[in-house]
């Protein structure tokens, strides 16, 4: 007589997925329509039905090792066709959020960033750090506000660079520890196929990410392809701009503020406008078309709003400086620094982390011959 298998559901995991936007999970009656309509799901062992079953049964130990979770781009074609309103696209996104919360180091940070109650305290950290730096530099004297607006009179660029480099070094170390465990977890499953080596898989994955080709395959939510590309390239452009500006100002003594005619400014403004436009589309569609555009859980919104604030305050800082309204310009610049460092210092615990986890999972999936349907 065959032995039955006793399944121990992880109730904490089920609760967390429901809270993170996967509250419809239990509606699934496993008809598999979602796996059929998904334009990315491979024919062999398709997703997301199997992930819905694992999630319903609280099988988090299996889901954290499942690269298919990350082949899903949350287009929600499956959600549109699900006869039970189980929203598998949202459930997959909520499970991914739980994965990087699970691997976060130190673990209390993952929990804090997943909880709205911790937000005031988390915001207070960059406010205090930047506030103390500003006060120690200015000595609480704001006479410079009657002169030409120069943000280096508020906080020297070198200090910002120090915060940026020092904070990032620590954060990348913490992020690496979580990503390493994630990679080991993926490797612990025995694949039933084989694929190209690591380097080839990495190159193909980077091509997929840059081309956004998998977003383009979604049908229910086509504008997401364009919006995500604008945000993605806008963010990369903004990071390159920030690096070049600090290098120019600190190392080669570039004129401050950098003139509008300088190529660094062109790149910065083009990136800011691209990011702002992309995020406006994403937020607008979420608010207007709730069912078709993906999870609306707290982690999702926190990341979107913070990134949106980075682009908005970045553009406003420049416009208000040009309008020569000193008190407002310095205030908005202060807010800009707070949201930038919030995003950077908490990157491994925000939805930001999905960028790194997804990249690793896609490389691993390629290396075992698993990829989105062509
Ligand atoms: S999520 Fe919906 S479409 Fe998919 S198996 Fe469950 S009920 Fe069917
Ligand atoms: S959200 Fe899109 S990519 Fe993800 S499983 Fe559903 S149809 Fe497939």
mmCIF file of C-alpha atoms and ligand atoms in Angstrom:
data_model
loop_
_atom_site.group_PDB
_atom_site.id
_atom_site.type_symbol
_atom_site.label_atom_id
_atom_site.label_comp_id
_atom_site.label_asym_id
_atom_site.label_seq_id
_atom_site.Cartn_x
_atom_site.Cartn_y
_atom_site.Cartn_z
ATOM 1 C CA UNK A 1 0.000 0.000 0.000
ATOM 2 C CA UNK A 2 1.403 3.429 -0.921
ATOM 3 C CA UNK A 3 2.285 5.856 1.859
ATOM 4 C CA UNK A 4 0.413 9.172 1.890
ATOM 5 C CA UNK A 5 2.351 12.404 2.186
ATOM 6 C CA UNK A 6 1.546 14.765 5.012
ATOM 7 C CA UNK A 7 1.718 18.402 3.924
ATOM 8 C CA UNK A 8 2.422 20.992 6.602
ATOM 9 C CA UNK A 9 1.102 24.337 5.332
ATOM 10 C CA UNK A 10 3.165 27.409 6.205
ATOM 11 C CA UNK A 11 0.340 29.552 7.609
ATOM 12 C CA UNK A 12 2.585 32.574 8.137
ATOM 13 C CA UNK A 13 3.440 32.504 4.441
ATOM 14 C CA UNK A 14 -0.218 32.264 3.361
ATOM 15 C CA UNK A 15 -1.121 35.205 5.595
ATOM 16 C CA UNK A 16 1.784 37.304 4.272
ATOM 17 C CA UNK A 17 0.864 36.587 0.627
ATOM 18 C CA UNK A 18 -2.727 37.618 1.287
ATOM 19 C CA UNK A 19 -1.560 40.851 2.935
ATOM 20 C CA UNK A 20 0.841 41.665 0.084
ATOM 21 C CA UNK A 21 -1.893 41.684 -2.587
ATOM 22 C CA UNK A 22 -2.568 37.937 -2.996
ATOM 23 C CA UNK A 23 -5.787 37.964 -0.950
ATOM 24 C CA UNK A 24 -7.658 36.147 -3.751
ATOM 25 C CA UNK A 25 -5.427 33.077 -3.493
ATOM 26 C CA UNK A 26 -8.029 30.747 -1.970
ATOM 27 C CA UNK A 27 -10.513 31.320 -4.798
ATOM 28 C CA UNK A 28 -8.466 29.180 -7.208
ATOM 29 C CA UNK A 29 -10.126 25.854 -8.129
ATOM 30 C CA UNK A 30 -7.187 24.750 -10.300
ATOM 31 C CA UNK A 31 -8.805 24.806 -13.733
ATOM 32 C CA UNK A 32 -5.455 25.735 -15.422
ATOM 33 C CA UNK A 33 -6.937 28.458 -17.645
ATOM 34 C CA UNK A 34 -4.183 30.777 -16.379
ATOM 35 C CA UNK A 35 -1.396 28.479 -17.578
ATOM 36 C CA UNK A 36 -3.042 28.165 -20.987
ATOM 37 C CA UNK A 37 -3.524 31.895 -21.599
ATOM 38 C CA UNK A 38 -0.128 32.997 -20.276
ATOM 39 C CA UNK A 39 2.034 34.083 -23.212
ATOM 40 C CA UNK A 40 5.232 33.475 -21.265
ATOM 41 C CA UNK A 41 4.568 30.096 -19.703
ATOM 42 C CA UNK A 42 6.552 27.216 -21.302
ATOM 43 C CA UNK A 43 4.654 24.113 -22.493
ATOM 44 C CA UNK A 44 6.644 21.861 -20.163
ATOM 45 C CA UNK A 45 5.473 22.262 -16.539
ATOM 46 C CA UNK A 46 3.675 25.557 -17.198
ATOM 47 C CA UNK A 47 3.004 28.244 -14.589
ATOM 48 C CA UNK A 48 1.139 29.815 -12.765
ATOM 49 C CA UNK A 49 -1.376 27.062 -11.904
ATOM 50 C CA UNK A 50 1.227 24.909 -10.158
ATOM 51 C CA UNK A 51 2.383 27.925 -8.127
ATOM 52 C CA UNK A 52 -1.257 28.648 -7.187
ATOM 53 C CA UNK A 53 -1.592 25.103 -5.846
ATOM 54 C CA UNK A 54 1.698 25.320 -3.938
ATOM 55 C CA UNK A 55 0.678 28.690 -2.485
ATOM 56 C CA UNK A 56 -2.776 27.452 -1.464
ATOM 57 C CA UNK A 57 -1.122 24.561 0.339
ATOM 58 C CA UNK A 58 1.363 26.884 1.990
ATOM 59 C CA UNK A 59 4.350 25.182 0.331
ATOM 60 C CA UNK A 60 6.752 28.088 0.684
ATOM 61 C CA UNK A 61 9.762 25.763 0.989
ATOM 62 C CA UNK A 62 9.131 24.711 -2.631
ATOM 63 C CA UNK A 63 8.164 28.139 -3.959
ATOM 64 C CA UNK A 64 11.380 29.840 -2.817
ATOM 65 C CA UNK A 65 13.320 27.446 -5.041
ATOM 66 C CA UNK A 66 11.001 27.822 -8.033
ATOM 67 C CA UNK A 67 12.598 29.878 -10.864
ATOM 68 C CA UNK A 68 9.222 30.006 -12.671
ATOM 69 C CA UNK A 69 7.983 32.545 -10.137
ATOM 70 C CA UNK A 70 10.368 35.007 -11.769
ATOM 71 C CA UNK A 71 9.488 34.164 -15.379
ATOM 72 C CA UNK A 72 6.159 35.892 -14.686
ATOM 73 C CA UNK A 73 6.082 39.626 -15.495
ATOM 74 C CA UNK A 74 2.754 40.341 -13.815
ATOM 75 C CA UNK A 75 1.000 41.334 -17.034
ATOM 76 C CA UNK A 76 -2.215 39.834 -15.664
ATOM 77 C CA UNK A 77 -3.411 38.174 -18.871
ATOM 78 C CA UNK A 78 -4.148 35.227 -16.573
ATOM 79 C CA UNK A 79 -6.106 37.398 -14.151
ATOM 80 C CA UNK A 80 -8.398 38.611 -16.932
ATOM 81 C CA UNK A 81 -9.311 35.040 -17.911
ATOM 82 C CA UNK A 82 -9.407 33.377 -14.486
ATOM 83 C CA UNK A 83 -13.027 32.213 -14.045
ATOM 84 C CA UNK A 84 -12.755 32.461 -10.261
ATOM 85 C CA UNK A 85 -11.231 35.928 -9.910
ATOM 86 C CA UNK A 86 -8.226 34.383 -8.163
ATOM 87 C CA UNK A 87 -5.822 36.931 -9.738
ATOM 88 C CA UNK A 88 -2.845 34.604 -10.228
ATOM 89 C CA UNK A 89 -0.658 37.457 -11.529
ATOM 90 C CA UNK A 90 -1.105 39.306 -8.235
ATOM 91 C CA UNK A 91 -0.533 36.140 -6.209
ATOM 92 C CA UNK A 92 2.753 35.476 -8.061
ATOM 93 C CA UNK A 93 3.868 39.067 -7.323
ATOM 94 C CA UNK A 94 2.956 38.714 -3.652
ATOM 95 C CA UNK A 95 4.943 35.457 -3.391
ATOM 96 C CA UNK A 96 7.972 37.150 -4.963
ATOM 97 C CA UNK A 97 7.696 39.943 -2.381
ATOM 98 C CA UNK A 98 7.661 37.323 0.374
ATOM 99 C CA UNK A 99 10.754 35.647 -1.118
ATOM 100 C CA UNK A 100 12.942 38.746 -0.832
ATOM 101 C CA UNK A 101 11.498 39.534 2.573
ATOM 102 C CA UNK A 102 12.437 35.981 3.628
ATOM 103 C CA UNK A 103 16.035 36.345 2.418
ATOM 104 C CA UNK A 104 16.551 39.856 3.743
ATOM 105 C CA UNK A 105 19.567 40.481 5.937
ATOM 106 C CA UNK A 106 19.203 41.566 8.687
ATOM 107 C CA UNK A 107 15.783 39.919 8.710
ATOM 108 C CA UNK A 108 14.076 42.590 10.838
ATOM 109 C CA UNK A 109 14.625 45.050 7.982
ATOM 110 C CA UNK A 110 12.639 42.865 5.591
ATOM 111 C CA UNK A 111 9.773 42.754 8.072
ATOM 112 C CA UNK A 112 9.958 46.510 8.717
ATOM 113 C CA UNK A 113 9.766 47.391 5.026
ATOM 114 C CA UNK A 114 6.762 45.071 4.612
ATOM 115 C CA UNK A 115 4.834 46.812 7.392
ATOM 116 C CA UNK A 116 3.100 50.218 6.993
ATOM 117 C CA UNK A 117 3.431 50.726 10.756
ATOM 118 C CA UNK A 118 7.224 50.965 10.468
ATOM 119 C CA UNK A 119 7.165 53.604 7.712
ATOM 120 C CA UNK A 120 7.413 56.722 9.965
ATOM 121 C CA UNK A 121 10.453 55.279 11.737
ATOM 122 C CA UNK A 122 12.077 54.225 8.462
ATOM 123 C CA UNK A 123 11.565 57.707 7.024
ATOM 124 C CA UNK A 124 13.022 59.252 10.138
ATOM 125 C CA UNK A 125 16.428 57.627 9.527
ATOM 126 C CA UNK A 126 17.345 59.534 6.308
ATOM 127 C CA UNK A 127 15.634 62.675 7.662
ATOM 128 C CA UNK A 128 17.848 62.630 10.763
ATOM 129 C CA UNK A 129 21.066 61.696 8.939
ATOM 130 C CA UNK A 130 20.671 64.377 6.268
ATOM 131 C CA UNK A 131 19.298 66.912 8.766
ATOM 132 C CA UNK A 132 22.268 66.458 11.099
ATOM 133 C CA UNK A 133 24.730 66.761 8.201
ATOM 134 C CA UNK A 134 23.003 69.910 6.975
ATOM 135 C CA UNK A 135 22.914 71.497 10.435
ATOM 136 C CA UNK A 136 26.513 70.608 11.224
ATOM 137 C CA UNK A 137 27.660 72.167 7.929
ATOM 138 C CA UNK A 138 25.524 75.311 8.051
ATOM 139 C CA UNK A 139 25.696 75.660 11.842
ATOM 140 C CA UNK A 140 21.970 76.443 11.699
ATOM 141 C CA UNK A 141 22.753 79.726 9.888
ATOM 142 C CA UNK A 142 20.709 80.177 6.725
ATOM 143 C CA UNK A 143 22.008 83.540 5.564
ATOM 144 C CA UNK A 144 23.148 81.901 2.303
ATOM 145 C CA UNK A 145 19.482 81.736 1.255
ATOM 146 C CA UNK A 146 19.601 85.407 0.256
ATOM 147 C CA UNK A 147 22.481 84.660 -2.170
ATOM 148 C CA UNK A 148 22.518 82.724 -5.481
ATOM 149 C CA UNK A 149 21.051 79.223 -4.925
ATOM 150 C CA UNK A 150 23.853 76.680 -4.680
ATOM 151 C CA UNK A 151 23.000 73.347 -3.061
ATOM 152 C CA UNK A 152 26.619 72.850 -2.045
ATOM 153 C CA UNK A 153 26.067 75.686 0.488
ATOM 154 C CA UNK A 154 23.442 73.491 2.110
ATOM 155 C CA UNK A 155 25.353 70.174 2.110
ATOM 156 C CA UNK A 156 28.712 69.797 0.283
ATOM 157 C CA UNK A 157 28.611 67.445 -2.708
ATOM 158 C CA UNK A 158 31.517 65.461 -1.241
ATOM 159 C CA UNK A 159 29.412 64.629 1.834
ATOM 160 C CA UNK A 160 26.572 63.389 -0.372
ATOM 161 C CA UNK A 161 29.103 61.282 -2.242
ATOM 162 C CA UNK A 162 30.373 59.869 1.092
ATOM 163 C CA UNK A 163 26.826 58.931 2.151
ATOM 164 C CA UNK A 164 26.191 57.415 -1.246
ATOM 165 C CA UNK A 165 29.378 55.332 -1.413
ATOM 166 C CA UNK A 166 29.459 54.279 2.253
ATOM 167 C CA UNK A 167 25.760 53.416 2.408
ATOM 168 C CA UNK A 168 25.833 51.565 -0.877
ATOM 169 C CA UNK A 169 28.861 49.468 0.072
ATOM 170 C CA UNK A 170 27.034 48.259 3.190
ATOM 171 C CA UNK A 171 23.751 47.733 1.399
ATOM 172 C CA UNK A 172 25.371 45.745 -1.409
ATOM 173 C CA UNK A 173 27.019 43.528 1.195
ATOM 174 C CA UNK A 174 23.659 42.901 2.901
ATOM 175 C CA UNK A 175 21.937 42.367 -0.452
ATOM 176 C CA UNK A 176 24.655 39.923 -1.518
ATOM 177 C CA UNK A 177 24.044 37.761 1.561
ATOM 178 C CA UNK A 178 20.351 37.379 0.695
ATOM 179 C CA UNK A 179 21.027 36.835 -3.001
ATOM 180 C CA UNK A 180 23.648 34.199 -2.280
ATOM 181 C CA UNK A 181 21.168 32.174 -0.191
ATOM 182 C CA UNK A 182 18.571 32.619 -2.924
ATOM 183 C CA UNK A 183 20.996 31.304 -5.565
ATOM 184 C CA UNK A 184 21.903 28.297 -3.397
ATOM 185 C CA UNK A 185 18.186 27.613 -2.896
ATOM 186 C CA UNK A 186 17.568 27.619 -6.652
ATOM 187 C CA UNK A 187 20.477 25.258 -7.185
ATOM 188 C CA UNK A 188 19.205 22.822 -4.558
ATOM 189 C CA UNK A 189 16.392 21.647 -6.851
ATOM 190 C CA UNK A 190 17.326 18.919 -9.314
ATOM 191 C CA UNK A 191 16.469 20.210 -12.822
ATOM 192 C CA UNK A 192 14.921 17.842 -15.361
ATOM 193 C CA UNK A 193 16.442 19.731 -18.318
ATOM 194 C CA UNK A 194 19.796 21.295 -19.107
ATOM 195 C CA UNK A 195 20.748 24.561 -20.789
ATOM 196 C CA UNK A 196 23.744 26.725 -21.684
ATOM 197 C CA UNK A 197 26.490 27.647 -19.195
ATOM 198 C CA UNK A 198 26.391 30.500 -16.707
ATOM 199 C CA UNK A 199 28.052 33.134 -18.903
ATOM 200 C CA UNK A 200 25.836 32.439 -21.946
ATOM 201 C CA UNK A 201 22.758 32.425 -19.704
ATOM 202 C CA UNK A 202 23.818 35.731 -18.167
ATOM 203 C CA UNK A 203 24.350 37.371 -21.576
ATOM 204 C CA UNK A 204 20.965 36.154 -22.873
ATOM 205 C CA UNK A 205 19.251 37.317 -19.683
ATOM 206 C CA UNK A 206 20.770 40.802 -19.913
ATOM 207 C CA UNK A 207 19.593 41.024 -23.541
ATOM 208 C CA UNK A 208 16.061 40.015 -22.465
ATOM 209 C CA UNK A 209 16.031 42.592 -19.678
ATOM 210 C CA UNK A 210 17.293 45.466 -21.824
ATOM 211 C CA UNK A 211 14.972 44.677 -24.742
ATOM 212 C CA UNK A 212 11.966 44.270 -22.406
ATOM 213 C CA UNK A 213 10.854 41.596 -24.882
ATOM 214 C CA UNK A 214 8.883 39.633 -22.274
ATOM 215 C CA UNK A 215 6.807 42.674 -21.339
ATOM 216 C CA UNK A 216 5.999 43.061 -25.034
ATOM 217 C CA UNK A 217 4.370 39.599 -25.123
ATOM 218 C CA UNK A 218 1.654 40.548 -22.644
ATOM 219 C CA UNK A 219 -1.711 41.354 -24.194
ATOM 220 C CA UNK A 220 -4.009 42.550 -21.371
ATOM 221 C CA UNK A 221 -1.758 45.326 -20.222
ATOM 222 C CA UNK A 222 0.186 46.515 -23.269
ATOM 223 C CA UNK A 223 1.053 50.041 -21.985
ATOM 224 C CA UNK A 224 3.047 48.434 -19.184
ATOM 225 C CA UNK A 225 5.806 47.531 -21.673
ATOM 226 C CA UNK A 226 6.333 51.170 -22.623
ATOM 227 C CA UNK A 227 5.855 52.498 -19.068
ATOM 228 C CA UNK A 228 8.262 49.988 -17.510
ATOM 229 C CA UNK A 229 10.889 50.714 -20.182
ATOM 230 C CA UNK A 230 10.621 54.466 -19.482
ATOM 231 C CA UNK A 231 11.041 53.920 -15.728
ATOM 232 C CA UNK A 232 13.862 51.395 -16.176
ATOM 233 C CA UNK A 233 15.938 53.545 -18.531
ATOM 234 C CA UNK A 234 14.978 56.727 -16.674
ATOM 235 C CA UNK A 235 16.309 55.260 -13.449
ATOM 236 C CA UNK A 236 19.531 54.011 -15.030
ATOM 237 C CA UNK A 237 20.032 57.417 -16.690
ATOM 238 C CA UNK A 238 19.418 59.191 -13.368
ATOM 239 C CA UNK A 239 21.982 56.987 -11.598
ATOM 240 C CA UNK A 240 24.576 57.650 -14.332
ATOM 241 C CA UNK A 241 23.811 61.379 -14.119
ATOM 242 C CA UNK A 242 24.255 61.403 -10.332
ATOM 243 C CA UNK A 243 27.601 59.588 -10.631
ATOM 244 C CA UNK A 244 28.892 61.858 -13.417
ATOM 245 C CA UNK A 245 27.725 65.022 -11.630
ATOM 246 C CA UNK A 246 29.464 64.141 -8.375
ATOM 247 C CA UNK A 247 32.624 63.085 -10.226
ATOM 248 C CA UNK A 248 32.568 66.324 -12.221
ATOM 249 C CA UNK A 249 31.882 68.574 -9.223
ATOM 250 C CA UNK A 250 34.201 66.889 -6.718
ATOM 251 C CA UNK A 251 37.053 65.606 -8.867
ATOM 252 C CA UNK A 252 37.376 67.959 -11.831
ATOM 253 C CA UNK A 253 35.880 71.108 -10.328
ATOM 254 C CA UNK A 254 32.962 71.461 -12.729
ATOM 255 C CA UNK A 255 31.030 74.726 -12.328
ATOM 256 C CA UNK A 256 28.217 74.438 -9.742
ATOM 257 C CA UNK A 257 25.331 74.434 -10.497
ATOM 258 C CA UNK A 258 26.058 72.563 -13.723
ATOM 259 C CA UNK A 259 24.701 74.699 -16.605
ATOM 260 C CA UNK A 260 21.588 73.525 -18.451
ATOM 261 C CA UNK A 261 23.588 73.355 -21.682
ATOM 262 C CA UNK A 262 25.960 70.688 -20.282
ATOM 263 C CA UNK A 263 25.478 67.069 -21.554
ATOM 264 C CA UNK A 264 25.221 65.844 -17.924
ATOM 265 C CA UNK A 265 22.152 68.066 -17.538
ATOM 266 C CA UNK A 266 20.678 66.804 -20.812
ATOM 267 C CA UNK A 267 21.033 63.232 -19.611
ATOM 268 C CA UNK A 268 19.640 64.096 -16.179
ATOM 269 C CA UNK A 269 16.610 65.934 -17.546
ATOM 270 C CA UNK A 270 15.856 63.318 -20.205
ATOM 271 C CA UNK A 271 16.097 60.576 -17.547
ATOM 272 C CA UNK A 272 13.928 62.510 -15.092
ATOM 273 C CA UNK A 273 11.227 63.154 -17.680
ATOM 274 C CA UNK A 274 11.309 59.501 -18.845
ATOM 275 C CA UNK A 275 11.006 58.176 -15.273
ATOM 276 C CA UNK A 276 8.262 60.649 -14.394
ATOM 277 C CA UNK A 277 6.272 59.815 -17.545
ATOM 278 C CA UNK A 278 6.625 56.038 -17.038
ATOM 279 C CA UNK A 279 5.597 56.198 -13.388
ATOM 280 C CA UNK A 280 2.657 58.469 -14.192
ATOM 281 C CA UNK A 281 1.364 55.837 -16.623
ATOM 282 C CA UNK A 282 1.908 53.016 -14.091
ATOM 283 C CA UNK A 283 0.241 54.843 -11.198
ATOM 284 C CA UNK A 284 -2.638 56.146 -13.325
ATOM 285 C CA UNK A 285 -3.403 52.689 -14.704
ATOM 286 C CA UNK A 286 -3.236 51.127 -11.261
ATOM 287 C CA UNK A 287 -5.663 53.632 -9.842
ATOM 288 C CA UNK A 288 -8.030 53.464 -12.820
ATOM 289 C CA UNK A 289 -7.861 49.823 -13.888
ATOM 290 C CA UNK A 290 -7.293 47.971 -10.665
ATOM 291 C CA UNK A 291 -8.104 44.467 -11.946
ATOM 292 C CA UNK A 292 -5.866 44.575 -14.995
ATOM 293 C CA UNK A 293 -2.653 46.080 -13.788
ATOM 294 C CA UNK A 294 -1.314 43.965 -10.995
ATOM 295 C CA UNK A 295 -0.854 43.782 -7.263
ATOM 296 C CA UNK A 296 -1.797 46.761 -5.215
ATOM 297 C CA UNK A 297 -0.321 45.523 -1.966
ATOM 298 C CA UNK A 298 1.701 47.745 0.370
ATOM 299 C CA UNK A 299 5.216 46.711 -0.854
ATOM 300 C CA UNK A 300 4.207 47.472 -4.429
ATOM 301 C CA UNK A 301 2.817 50.913 -3.620
ATOM 302 C CA UNK A 302 5.667 51.858 -1.295
ATOM 303 C CA UNK A 303 8.223 51.295 -4.037
ATOM 304 C CA UNK A 304 6.168 53.043 -6.714
ATOM 305 C CA UNK A 305 5.481 56.108 -4.565
ATOM 306 C CA UNK A 306 9.098 56.476 -3.384
ATOM 307 C CA UNK A 307 10.457 56.151 -6.910
ATOM 308 C CA UNK A 308 7.853 58.625 -8.166
ATOM 309 C CA UNK A 309 8.901 61.090 -5.437
ATOM 310 C CA UNK A 310 12.544 60.751 -6.458
ATOM 311 C CA UNK A 311 11.760 61.793 -10.040
ATOM 312 C CA UNK A 312 9.253 64.502 -9.063
ATOM 313 C CA UNK A 313 11.497 66.158 -6.451
ATOM 314 C CA UNK A 314 14.533 65.831 -8.739
ATOM 315 C CA UNK A 315 12.800 67.769 -11.524
ATOM 316 C CA UNK A 316 11.179 70.259 -9.119
ATOM 317 C CA UNK A 317 14.509 71.006 -7.423
ATOM 318 C CA UNK A 318 15.905 72.237 -10.708
ATOM 319 C CA UNK A 319 12.817 74.211 -11.784
ATOM 320 C CA UNK A 320 12.490 75.960 -8.403
ATOM 321 C CA UNK A 321 16.199 76.817 -8.410
ATOM 322 C CA UNK A 322 15.812 78.355 -11.867
ATOM 323 C CA UNK A 323 12.788 80.304 -10.572
ATOM 324 C CA UNK A 324 15.100 81.545 -7.790
ATOM 325 C CA UNK A 325 12.816 80.713 -4.842
ATOM 326 C CA UNK A 326 15.543 79.839 -2.344
ATOM 327 C CA UNK A 327 13.640 78.549 0.715
ATOM 328 C CA UNK A 328 11.428 76.313 -1.428
ATOM 329 C CA UNK A 329 14.364 75.093 -3.561
ATOM 330 C CA UNK A 330 16.413 74.057 -0.496
ATOM 331 C CA UNK A 331 13.342 72.434 1.114
ATOM 332 C CA UNK A 332 12.527 70.384 -1.986
ATOM 333 C CA UNK A 333 16.206 69.455 -2.344
ATOM 334 C CA UNK A 334 16.147 68.195 1.254
ATOM 335 C CA UNK A 335 13.070 66.050 0.516
ATOM 336 C CA UNK A 336 14.766 64.805 -2.661
ATOM 337 C CA UNK A 337 17.812 63.642 -0.692
ATOM 338 C CA UNK A 338 15.588 61.926 1.884
ATOM 339 C CA UNK A 339 13.661 59.913 -0.721
ATOM 340 C CA UNK A 340 16.813 59.102 -2.730
ATOM 341 C CA UNK A 341 18.546 57.679 0.352
ATOM 342 C CA UNK A 342 15.358 55.932 1.490
ATOM 343 C CA UNK A 343 15.325 54.128 -1.845
ATOM 344 C CA UNK A 344 19.039 53.341 -1.855
ATOM 345 C CA UNK A 345 19.554 52.317 1.767
ATOM 346 C CA UNK A 346 16.433 50.164 1.844
ATOM 347 C CA UNK A 347 16.883 48.791 -1.682
ATOM 348 C CA UNK A 348 17.416 45.126 -0.630
ATOM 349 C CA UNK A 349 14.112 45.155 1.273
ATOM 350 C CA UNK A 350 11.917 47.099 -1.162
ATOM 351 C CA UNK A 351 10.388 45.904 -4.413
ATOM 352 C CA UNK A 352 13.593 47.359 -5.841
ATOM 353 C CA UNK A 353 15.162 44.026 -4.855
ATOM 354 C CA UNK A 354 13.062 42.211 -7.446
ATOM 355 C CA UNK A 355 15.466 43.543 -10.078
ATOM 356 C CA UNK A 356 18.359 41.548 -8.577
ATOM 357 C CA UNK A 357 16.349 38.464 -7.567
ATOM 358 C CA UNK A 358 14.677 38.284 -10.965
ATOM 359 C CA UNK A 359 17.987 38.630 -12.817
ATOM 360 C CA UNK A 360 19.531 35.779 -10.818
ATOM 361 C CA UNK A 361 16.461 33.577 -11.229
ATOM 362 C CA UNK A 362 16.348 34.214 -14.983
ATOM 363 C CA UNK A 363 20.044 33.337 -15.336
ATOM 364 C CA UNK A 364 19.484 30.158 -13.347
ATOM 365 C CA UNK A 365 16.343 29.284 -15.336
ATOM 366 C CA UNK A 366 18.253 29.736 -18.622
ATOM 367 C CA UNK A 367 21.068 27.573 -17.351
ATOM 368 C CA UNK A 368 18.646 24.681 -16.752
ATOM 369 C CA UNK A 369 16.980 25.157 -20.148
ATOM 370 C CA UNK A 370 13.944 26.984 -18.751
ATOM 371 C CA UNK A 371 12.818 30.309 -20.196
ATOM 372 C CA UNK A 372 9.723 32.235 -21.167
ATOM 373 C CA UNK A 373 7.891 30.918 -24.234
ATOM 374 C CA UNK A 374 9.241 32.426 -27.513
HETATM 375 S S1 LIG B 1 -5.881 30.830 -10.801
HETATM 376 FE FE1 LIG B 1 -7.859 30.901 -11.842
HETATM 377 S S2 LIG B 1 -7.380 30.250 -13.934
HETATM 378 FE FE2 LIG B 1 -5.662 29.614 -12.660
HETATM 379 S S3 LIG B 1 -6.079 27.539 -12.033
HETATM 380 FE FE3 LIG B 1 -6.875 28.885 -10.428
HETATM 381 S S4 LIG B 1 -8.997 29.221 -10.948
HETATM 382 FE FE4 LIG B 1 -8.029 28.438 -12.783
HETATM 383 S S1 LIG B 2 0.785 37.630 -14.886
HETATM 384 FE FE1 LIG B 2 1.188 37.400 -17.057
HETATM 385 S S2 LIG B 2 3.224 36.452 -17.098
HETATM 386 FE FE2 LIG B 2 2.444 36.195 -15.033
HETATM 387 S S3 LIG B 2 1.488 34.178 -15.036
HETATM 388 FE FE3 LIG B 2 -0.092 35.696 -15.495
HETATM 389 S S4 LIG B 2 -0.209 35.777 -17.722
HETATM 390 FE FE4 LIG B 2 1.715 34.792 -17.171
#
